[in-house]
Structure formats: structure tokens, C-alpha cells
Amino acid sequence: MQVTGLFRLAHLLYAAGVVAADPVDARAAALLAAVCAVTLAVYAAGLRHGRIPDRLIWTDAGVNGCLLPLAAAVAVGEGPAVEAHGWLAVQALSASTAAVVSLRWRGTVLCLVLLTATSLAVHQVVRRPDTAGLLEHLSALAMSSGLMAAGWWYVRRQGILLDDAQRRALAAEAARARQAERTAHHAALHDTVLATLTTIASGGVDANAQAVRDRCAREAAYLRRLVQLTDDPGPDRPPSAGGTPGTAALEEAVRSAEALGLVVKAQYHAVPELPEAVAEAVAAAASEALNNVRRHAGTGLAYLTAVGVAEGLEVTVADRGTGFDAADTPGAGTGLRRSVHARMAAAGGAARVDSRPGEGTVVELRWPA
């Protein structure tokens, strides 16, 4: 639309120069005013809608390219306004290029036929027909339409190729992310579950020892979460994806807390793709919330829930421990203030702490805020 608009503007400036150079002719001025009015209406609508509607393309071609030249040929009969390639006739060139860009090929062909027929009809009506000028005009009409069609095809083709390249890049990135997640899970299974089973099978430890049973419980919880991630991969992700980078970061925080003796019951649902910095910030804030449960809540059990929402992600860390009066401790200590609130705010998110003495604590993390 911008290109055809500039083309029309050039034709209008040329027309204004021709009309101003001639002796004052009210009929020529009226014709130019009509062309300007139709052009303004057509391109103003195009700016509002992002493209020129087809009906206005036909209006432009019908009025500026056909009706006004015929009216000038009948009412004026001679002079620059009715020349075969004069200022009024060239408005058909920009009308044809707009048709090429906006209409389907059949509509474009019909529009070009009407514009050509109009030029031939005007040539028959005017008092002094100019065959050379007519041929020049028709060749210019064909050339401008052909060049615009070729340019428009090239631009659309490049757009299609660019879209395909972006889709392939996204697919490749998703495949790399899935492979990285699988590799991370394989490494974690090797270092935890497989190592524990191998040690027990070798007979080197007492399988009934409390430390071994605690480790088995932690690793069983990890396996349950891994199965849950496979069954519930989230929106627009294949079942084999095994979670998202955000889930992987949260899982690392859970496993770190479990390694220090805290039992964490974690659930994930439709966790979306997050920017790496955001995933790290959310996981670090969740890790600090779990550390606070272990250090201050007086309980060895915590609950972590991560849910994808329409806007982003919500993570909740809850416990049923001693709790505290959040109203009497604004900021809730250095850990929550710096490691939770400030970290989430820096990533564009927010944190909220709800706690009462004897009723436990709930830390809610939201991204975006």
C-alpha cells in the first residue's frame, strides 16, 4: 500500500503542476479535485484497515481510471486533461498497480482490461486523437503493472521463505531443548536411582538402613515427578518432551531441598516455555522458599505446585509449619526480601507471602507480574 500510495502521490504532483501551469480552467481544477478526493478516501480507509479493501480498489479504478477520463473527453474534449498520456490518464497507472497488489489475478486482469478499454474509448472521442501518445500510455500501463506484479510476487515469496526458515529454526531449537532435557534426566537417573540400585544390588549397604530408605524415598519421588512430566507435558508440547526449561529449573530446586532432608511433594501442570533468565529467577526464588521451610517452619514436608496460566506461570510453595505473622514482619526477613521478592521483581514477576502463626506459610510466585 505504501508503494502504490507513493506512486499515486507522484501522479498527483505531476497533475497539479500541469493544471497550475495552464490558464485557469475550472473544469480541469474540478477534475483534479475529484481525483484527490477519491484518492484520499481510498488510502485513508487503507490506513485504517491496514490494507485497501477490494471495493475501494474498484472505486479508485472505476472513478479515477475510467469515469473521470471519459467525462473529461466528453466535457472538455481537448487539452492536457484528455491527452492520451496526460495527467488524468496516468492516474490509471497507479490504479492498476494498486489492483495488482490487492486483487486476485482474475480481478487484476479485469481491471486492466477496463482501464485499457477506457483509454481506447477516450482516444475515439477526443477531438485530436494522438495515436503515439496512446501507444505510450498503453505500454506504460503494461510495464507498471508487470513490474509491480513481479515485485509483489518476489516480496511475497521472500516472506514465505522467511516464515519457513523461522519455523525450521523453532523446530530445531525445540528439538535441541528436548534432547538437552533428556540428557539431563539421563544424567540425573544415572547419578541417583541407578547408583542407589547398583549399590544395594552389590550388597555393600544395608537396604533397611534409615539413610538408605530416606534416599530411596527421595528418588522414588523424583521418578514420580518425572513420570508426571511425561504424562502432562503442557500445551503444544509432545508427550516425549519431558517438561520445559522452567520445569527443569524448578526440579533442580526441589532436588536440592530434598538432598538437605526436606520432603517435597511437587506437581507440575502445563508449565510454559520461559526465558532462561526468568526460569532461573523463579527456580531460585522457589529454592529460597523451600530453604525457609527447612530452616524455620518446624516441619520436614513442603508442597510445590507449578501451573501454567494464560499470562505465564504461577508457582506456589506451601507448608503446614509454625508460620509467622507477616503483618508484623514487613519483607519477612532478608531471605524472602532479597532472594524472593527482589529476584522476582528483577525478572518482571512478583511474589506474595501469606503466613499466620500456627497455620503455615504460602509463598506465591507469579510471572509476569
Coordinates of C-alpha atoms in Angstrom, one line a residue:
M1 CA 0.0 0.0 0.0
Q2 CA 2.9 2.4 0.7
V3 CA 4.4 1.8 -2.7
T4 CA 1.2 2.3 -4.6
G5 CA 0.4 5.4 -2.4
L6 CA 3.7 7.0 -3.3
F7 CA 3.1 6.2 -7.0
R8 CA -0.3 7.9 -6.8
L9 CA 1.2 10.9 -5.0
A10 CA 3.8 11.3 -7.7
H11 CA 1.0 11.3 -10.3
L12 CA -1.0 13.9 -8.3
L13 CA 2.0 16.2 -8.0
Y14 CA 2.5 15.9 -11.8
A15 CA -1.2 16.7 -12.3
A16 CA -1.1 19.7 -10.0
G17 CA 1.9 21.1 -11.9
V18 CA 0.2 20.7 -15.2
V19 CA -3.1 22.2 -14.0
A20 CA -1.3 25.1 -12.4
A21 CA 0.8 25.9 -15.5
D22 CA -2.2 26.2 -17.8
P23 CA -4.6 29.1 -17.9
V24 CA -7.2 28.8 -15.2
D25 CA -9.7 26.1 -16.2
A26 CA -12.4 25.4 -13.8
R27 CA -13.1 22.1 -15.4
A28 CA -9.5 20.8 -15.1
A29 CA -9.4 22.0 -11.5
A30 CA -12.7 20.2 -10.7
L31 CA -11.3 17.0 -12.3
L32 CA -8.1 17.2 -10.2
A33 CA -10.2 17.9 -7.0
A34 CA -12.3 14.8 -7.8
V35 CA -9.2 12.6 -8.3
C36 CA -7.7 13.9 -5.0
A37 CA -11.0 13.3 -3.1
V38 CA -11.3 9.7 -4.3
T39 CA -7.6 9.1 -3.6
L40 CA -7.9 10.5 -0.1
A41 CA -10.9 8.3 0.7
V42 CA -9.3 5.2 -0.7
Y43 CA -5.9 5.5 1.1
A44 CA -7.4 6.8 4.4
A45 CA -9.5 3.6 4.5
G46 CA -6.4 1.6 3.7
L47 CA -4.6 3.2 6.7
R48 CA -7.5 2.4 9.0
H49 CA -7.8 -1.3 7.9
G50 CA -4.1 -2.0 7.2
R51 CA -4.9 -2.7 3.6
I52 CA -7.2 -1.1 1.0
P53 CA -10.5 -3.1 0.7
D54 CA -11.2 -4.6 -2.7
R55 CA -14.3 -2.4 -3.2
L56 CA -12.2 0.7 -2.8
I57 CA -9.7 -0.6 -5.3
W58 CA -12.5 -0.9 -7.8
T59 CA -13.8 2.5 -6.8
D60 CA -10.4 4.0 -7.5
A61 CA -10.0 2.3 -10.8
G62 CA -13.6 2.9 -11.8
V63 CA -13.7 6.6 -11.0
N64 CA -10.1 7.8 -11.5
G65 CA -9.2 5.4 -14.2
C66 CA -12.4 5.1 -16.2
L67 CA -15.2 7.5 -15.3
L68 CA -13.3 10.8 -15.0
P69 CA -11.2 10.3 -18.2
L70 CA -14.5 9.6 -20.1
A71 CA -16.2 12.6 -18.5
A72 CA -13.2 14.8 -19.4
A73 CA -13.3 13.5 -23.0
V74 CA -16.9 14.4 -23.4
A75 CA -17.0 17.7 -21.3
V76 CA -13.5 19.1 -22.2
G77 CA -12.7 17.5 -25.5
E78 CA -9.1 18.8 -25.8
G79 CA -6.1 19.9 -23.7
P80 CA -3.8 18.3 -21.1
A81 CA -6.7 16.7 -19.3
V82 CA -7.7 14.5 -22.2
E83 CA -4.2 13.8 -23.7
A84 CA -3.6 10.1 -24.2
H85 CA -0.8 10.0 -21.7
G86 CA -1.7 13.2 -19.9
W87 CA -2.1 14.0 -16.2
L88 CA -5.5 12.4 -15.9
A89 CA -4.7 9.3 -17.9
V90 CA -1.7 8.5 -15.8
Q91 CA -3.9 8.1 -12.7
A92 CA -4.8 4.7 -14.3
L93 CA -1.2 3.6 -13.8
S94 CA -1.3 3.9 -10.0
A95 CA -4.8 2.4 -10.1
S96 CA -3.5 -0.6 -11.9
T97 CA -0.6 -1.2 -9.5
A98 CA -3.0 -1.0 -6.5
A99 CA -5.2 -3.6 -8.2
V100 CA -2.1 -5.9 -8.8
V101 CA -1.2 -5.7 -5.1
S102 CA -4.8 -6.1 -3.7
L103 CA -6.9 -8.1 -6.0
R104 CA -6.7 -11.7 -7.1
W105 CA -5.3 -12.3 -10.6
R106 CA -8.8 -12.5 -12.3
G107 CA -9.8 -9.2 -10.7
T108 CA -6.5 -7.7 -11.7
V109 CA -6.9 -8.8 -15.3
L110 CA -10.4 -7.5 -15.5
C111 CA -9.3 -4.1 -14.0
L112 CA -6.5 -3.8 -16.6
V113 CA -9.0 -4.7 -19.4
L114 CA -11.3 -1.9 -18.2
L115 CA -8.5 0.6 -18.0
T116 CA -7.3 -0.3 -21.4
A117 CA -10.8 -0.1 -22.9
T118 CA -11.2 3.3 -21.3
S119 CA -8.1 4.6 -22.9
L120 CA -9.2 3.3 -26.3
A121 CA -12.7 4.8 -25.9
V122 CA -11.2 8.2 -24.9
H123 CA -9.0 8.0 -28.0
Q124 CA -12.1 7.7 -30.2
V125 CA -14.0 10.5 -28.5
V126 CA -11.4 13.3 -28.2
R127 CA -11.2 16.0 -31.0
R128 CA -7.5 15.5 -31.7
P129 CA -6.6 11.8 -31.1
D130 CA -2.9 11.1 -30.5
T131 CA -2.0 7.5 -31.6
A132 CA 1.6 7.8 -30.5
G133 CA 0.5 9.0 -27.1
L134 CA -2.0 6.2 -26.8
L135 CA 0.7 3.6 -27.5
E136 CA 3.0 5.2 -25.0
H137 CA 0.2 5.2 -22.4
L138 CA -0.7 1.5 -23.0
S139 CA 2.9 0.4 -22.9
A140 CA 3.4 2.4 -19.6
L141 CA 0.2 0.7 -18.2
A142 CA 1.5 -2.7 -19.1
M143 CA 5.0 -2.0 -17.8
S144 CA 3.9 -0.6 -14.5
S145 CA 1.5 -3.4 -13.9
G146 CA 4.1 -6.0 -14.9
L147 CA 6.8 -4.6 -12.7
M148 CA 4.5 -4.3 -9.7
A149 CA 3.3 -7.9 -10.2
A150 CA 6.9 -9.1 -10.4
G151 CA 8.0 -7.1 -7.3
W152 CA 4.9 -8.2 -5.3
W153 CA 5.5 -11.8 -6.2
Y154 CA 9.1 -11.5 -5.1
V155 CA 8.2 -9.9 -1.8
R156 CA 5.5 -12.5 -1.0
R157 CA 7.9 -15.3 -2.0
Q158 CA 10.6 -14.0 0.3
G159 CA 8.1 -13.7 3.1
I160 CA 7.1 -17.3 2.6
L161 CA 10.7 -18.4 2.6
L162 CA 11.4 -16.4 5.8
D163 CA 8.4 -17.9 7.6
D164 CA 9.5 -21.4 6.6
A165 CA 13.1 -20.6 7.9
Q166 CA 11.7 -19.4 11.2
R167 CA 9.5 -22.4 11.6
R168 CA 12.5 -24.7 10.9
A169 CA 14.7 -22.7 13.3
L170 CA 12.0 -23.0 16.0
A171 CA 11.6 -26.7 15.4
A172 CA 15.4 -27.2 15.6
E173 CA 15.6 -25.2 18.8
A174 CA 12.7 -27.3 20.3
A175 CA 14.5 -30.5 19.3
R176 CA 17.7 -29.3 20.9
A177 CA 15.8 -28.3 24.1
R178 CA 14.2 -31.8 24.2
Q179 CA 17.5 -33.5 23.7
A180 CA 19.1 -31.4 26.4
E181 CA 16.3 -32.3 28.8
R182 CA 16.6 -36.0 28.0
T183 CA 20.3 -35.8 28.6
A184 CA 19.8 -34.0 31.9
H185 CA 17.3 -36.6 33.0
H186 CA 19.5 -39.5 31.9
A187 CA 22.4 -38.0 33.9
A188 CA 20.2 -37.5 37.0
L189 CA 18.9 -41.0 36.8
H190 CA 22.5 -42.3 36.5
D191 CA 23.7 -40.3 39.5
T192 CA 20.7 -41.1 41.7
V193 CA 18.4 -44.0 41.1
L194 CA 20.8 -46.2 39.1
A195 CA 23.6 -45.5 41.6
T196 CA 21.4 -46.4 44.5
L197 CA 20.1 -49.6 42.9
T198 CA 23.6 -50.7 41.9
T199 CA 24.9 -50.1 45.4
I200 CA 22.0 -52.1 47.0
A201 CA 22.4 -54.9 44.5
S202 CA 26.1 -55.2 45.2
G203 CA 25.3 -55.9 48.9
G204 CA 27.6 -53.1 50.0
V205 CA 25.0 -51.4 52.2
D206 CA 22.1 -52.4 54.4
A207 CA 19.0 -51.9 52.4
N208 CA 17.0 -51.5 55.6
A209 CA 19.2 -48.7 57.0
Q210 CA 17.2 -45.5 57.6
A211 CA 19.6 -43.4 55.5
V212 CA 19.2 -45.8 52.5
R213 CA 15.4 -45.8 52.9
D214 CA 15.3 -42.0 53.0
R215 CA 17.4 -41.8 49.8
C216 CA 15.2 -44.3 48.1
A217 CA 12.1 -42.3 49.1
R218 CA 13.6 -39.1 47.6
E219 CA 14.5 -40.9 44.4
A220 CA 11.1 -42.5 44.2
A221 CA 9.5 -39.0 44.5
Y222 CA 11.8 -37.8 41.7
L223 CA 10.7 -40.7 39.5
R224 CA 7.0 -39.9 40.1
R225 CA 7.6 -36.3 39.1
L226 CA 9.4 -37.4 36.0
V227 CA 6.5 -39.7 35.0
Q228 CA 4.1 -36.8 35.7
L229 CA 6.1 -34.5 33.4
T230 CA 5.9 -37.1 30.6
D231 CA 2.1 -37.6 31.1
D232 CA 1.4 -33.9 31.3
P233 CA 3.9 -32.1 29.0
G234 CA 1.9 -28.9 28.8
P235 CA 0.2 -27.1 25.9
D236 CA 1.6 -27.6 22.4
R237 CA 4.3 -30.0 23.5
P238 CA 4.7 -33.6 22.5
P239 CA 4.4 -36.2 25.3
S240 CA 8.1 -37.1 24.9
A241 CA 9.2 -33.6 25.7
G242 CA 9.5 -34.3 29.4
G243 CA 8.9 -30.8 30.7
T244 CA 10.2 -27.4 29.9
P245 CA 13.4 -25.5 30.9
G246 CA 11.3 -23.8 33.6
T247 CA 10.2 -27.2 34.9
A248 CA 13.8 -28.5 34.8
A249 CA 15.0 -25.5 36.9
L250 CA 12.2 -26.0 39.5
E251 CA 13.0 -29.7 39.6
E252 CA 16.6 -28.9 40.4
A253 CA 15.5 -26.6 43.3
V254 CA 13.3 -29.5 44.6
R255 CA 16.1 -32.0 44.4
S256 CA 18.5 -29.6 46.2
A257 CA 16.0 -29.2 49.0
E258 CA 15.4 -33.0 49.2
A259 CA 19.2 -33.5 49.4
L260 CA 19.1 -31.5 52.6
G261 CA 16.4 -33.7 54.2
L262 CA 13.3 -31.8 53.2
V263 CA 10.4 -33.9 51.7
V264 CA 8.9 -32.0 48.8
K265 CA 5.7 -33.0 47.1
A266 CA 5.9 -31.3 43.8
Q267 CA 3.3 -31.1 41.0
Y268 CA 3.6 -29.5 37.6
H269 CA 0.9 -28.7 35.1
A270 CA 1.2 -27.1 31.7
V271 CA 4.4 -25.2 32.6
P272 CA 5.1 -22.9 29.6
E273 CA 8.3 -22.1 27.9
L274 CA 10.1 -19.4 29.9
P275 CA 13.1 -17.2 29.0
E276 CA 16.2 -18.6 30.6
A277 CA 16.7 -15.7 32.9
V278 CA 13.1 -15.9 34.1
A279 CA 13.3 -19.7 34.7
E280 CA 16.4 -19.2 36.8
A281 CA 14.9 -16.4 38.8
V282 CA 11.7 -18.4 39.5
A283 CA 13.6 -21.5 40.4
A284 CA 16.0 -19.6 42.7
A285 CA 13.0 -17.9 44.5
A286 CA 11.3 -21.3 44.9
S287 CA 14.6 -22.7 46.3
E288 CA 14.8 -20.0 48.9
A289 CA 11.2 -20.6 49.9
L290 CA 11.9 -24.3 50.3
N291 CA 15.1 -23.4 52.4
N292 CA 12.9 -21.3 54.6
V293 CA 10.6 -24.2 55.2
R294 CA 13.5 -26.4 56.2
R295 CA 15.1 -23.8 58.4
H296 CA 12.1 -22.1 60.1
A297 CA 8.8 -23.9 59.6
G298 CA 9.5 -26.7 62.0
T299 CA 8.3 -29.3 59.5
G300 CA 10.0 -31.7 57.2
L301 CA 7.3 -31.5 54.5
A302 CA 6.7 -28.9 51.8
Y303 CA 4.4 -28.7 48.8
L304 CA 5.4 -27.1 45.5
T305 CA 2.9 -26.6 42.7
A306 CA 3.8 -25.0 39.3
V307 CA 0.9 -24.2 36.9
G308 CA 0.9 -22.6 33.5
V309 CA -1.7 -19.8 33.2
A310 CA -2.8 -17.7 30.3
E311 CA -0.4 -14.9 31.2
G312 CA 2.6 -17.0 32.2
L313 CA 3.4 -19.1 35.3
E314 CA 2.3 -19.4 38.9
V315 CA 4.4 -21.3 41.5
T316 CA 3.2 -22.0 45.0
V317 CA 5.4 -23.2 47.9
A318 CA 3.4 -24.1 50.9
D319 CA 4.0 -25.8 54.3
R320 CA 2.0 -26.6 57.4
G321 CA 4.6 -25.5 59.8
T322 CA 4.7 -22.9 62.6
G323 CA 4.1 -19.9 60.4
F324 CA 4.6 -16.3 61.4
D325 CA 2.7 -13.0 61.5
A326 CA 3.5 -11.4 58.1
A327 CA 2.0 -8.1 59.1
D328 CA 4.5 -7.8 62.0
T329 CA 7.5 -8.6 59.8
P330 CA 7.4 -6.5 56.7
G331 CA 9.6 -8.0 54.0
A332 CA 9.7 -11.2 56.1
G333 CA 13.4 -11.2 56.6
T334 CA 16.4 -10.9 54.4
G335 CA 15.9 -14.2 52.7
L336 CA 12.4 -13.5 51.5
R337 CA 13.1 -9.9 50.8
R338 CA 16.3 -10.3 48.7
S339 CA 16.1 -13.8 47.4
V340 CA 12.4 -14.0 46.7
H341 CA 10.7 -10.6 46.3
A342 CA 13.7 -8.8 44.7
R343 CA 14.7 -11.6 42.5
M344 CA 11.1 -12.0 41.1
A345 CA 10.8 -8.2 40.6
A346 CA 14.1 -8.1 38.7
A347 CA 12.7 -10.8 36.3
G348 CA 9.5 -8.9 35.8
G349 CA 7.5 -11.1 38.2
A350 CA 6.1 -10.7 41.7
A351 CA 6.0 -12.6 44.9
R352 CA 3.4 -12.7 47.7
V353 CA 3.8 -14.3 51.2
D354 CA 0.8 -15.4 53.3
S355 CA 1.5 -16.7 56.7
R356 CA -0.1 -16.9 60.2
P357 CA 1.2 -18.3 63.4
G358 CA 0.3 -22.0 63.7
E359 CA -1.2 -22.1 60.1
G360 CA 1.9 -22.5 58.0
T361 CA 3.2 -20.3 55.1
V362 CA 2.3 -19.9 51.5
V363 CA 4.7 -18.3 49.0
E364 CA 3.2 -17.4 45.6
L365 CA 5.5 -16.6 42.7
R366 CA 3.9 -15.1 39.5
W367 CA 5.5 -14.3 36.2
P368 CA 4.8 -11.9 34.6
A369 CA 3.7 -9.6 37.4

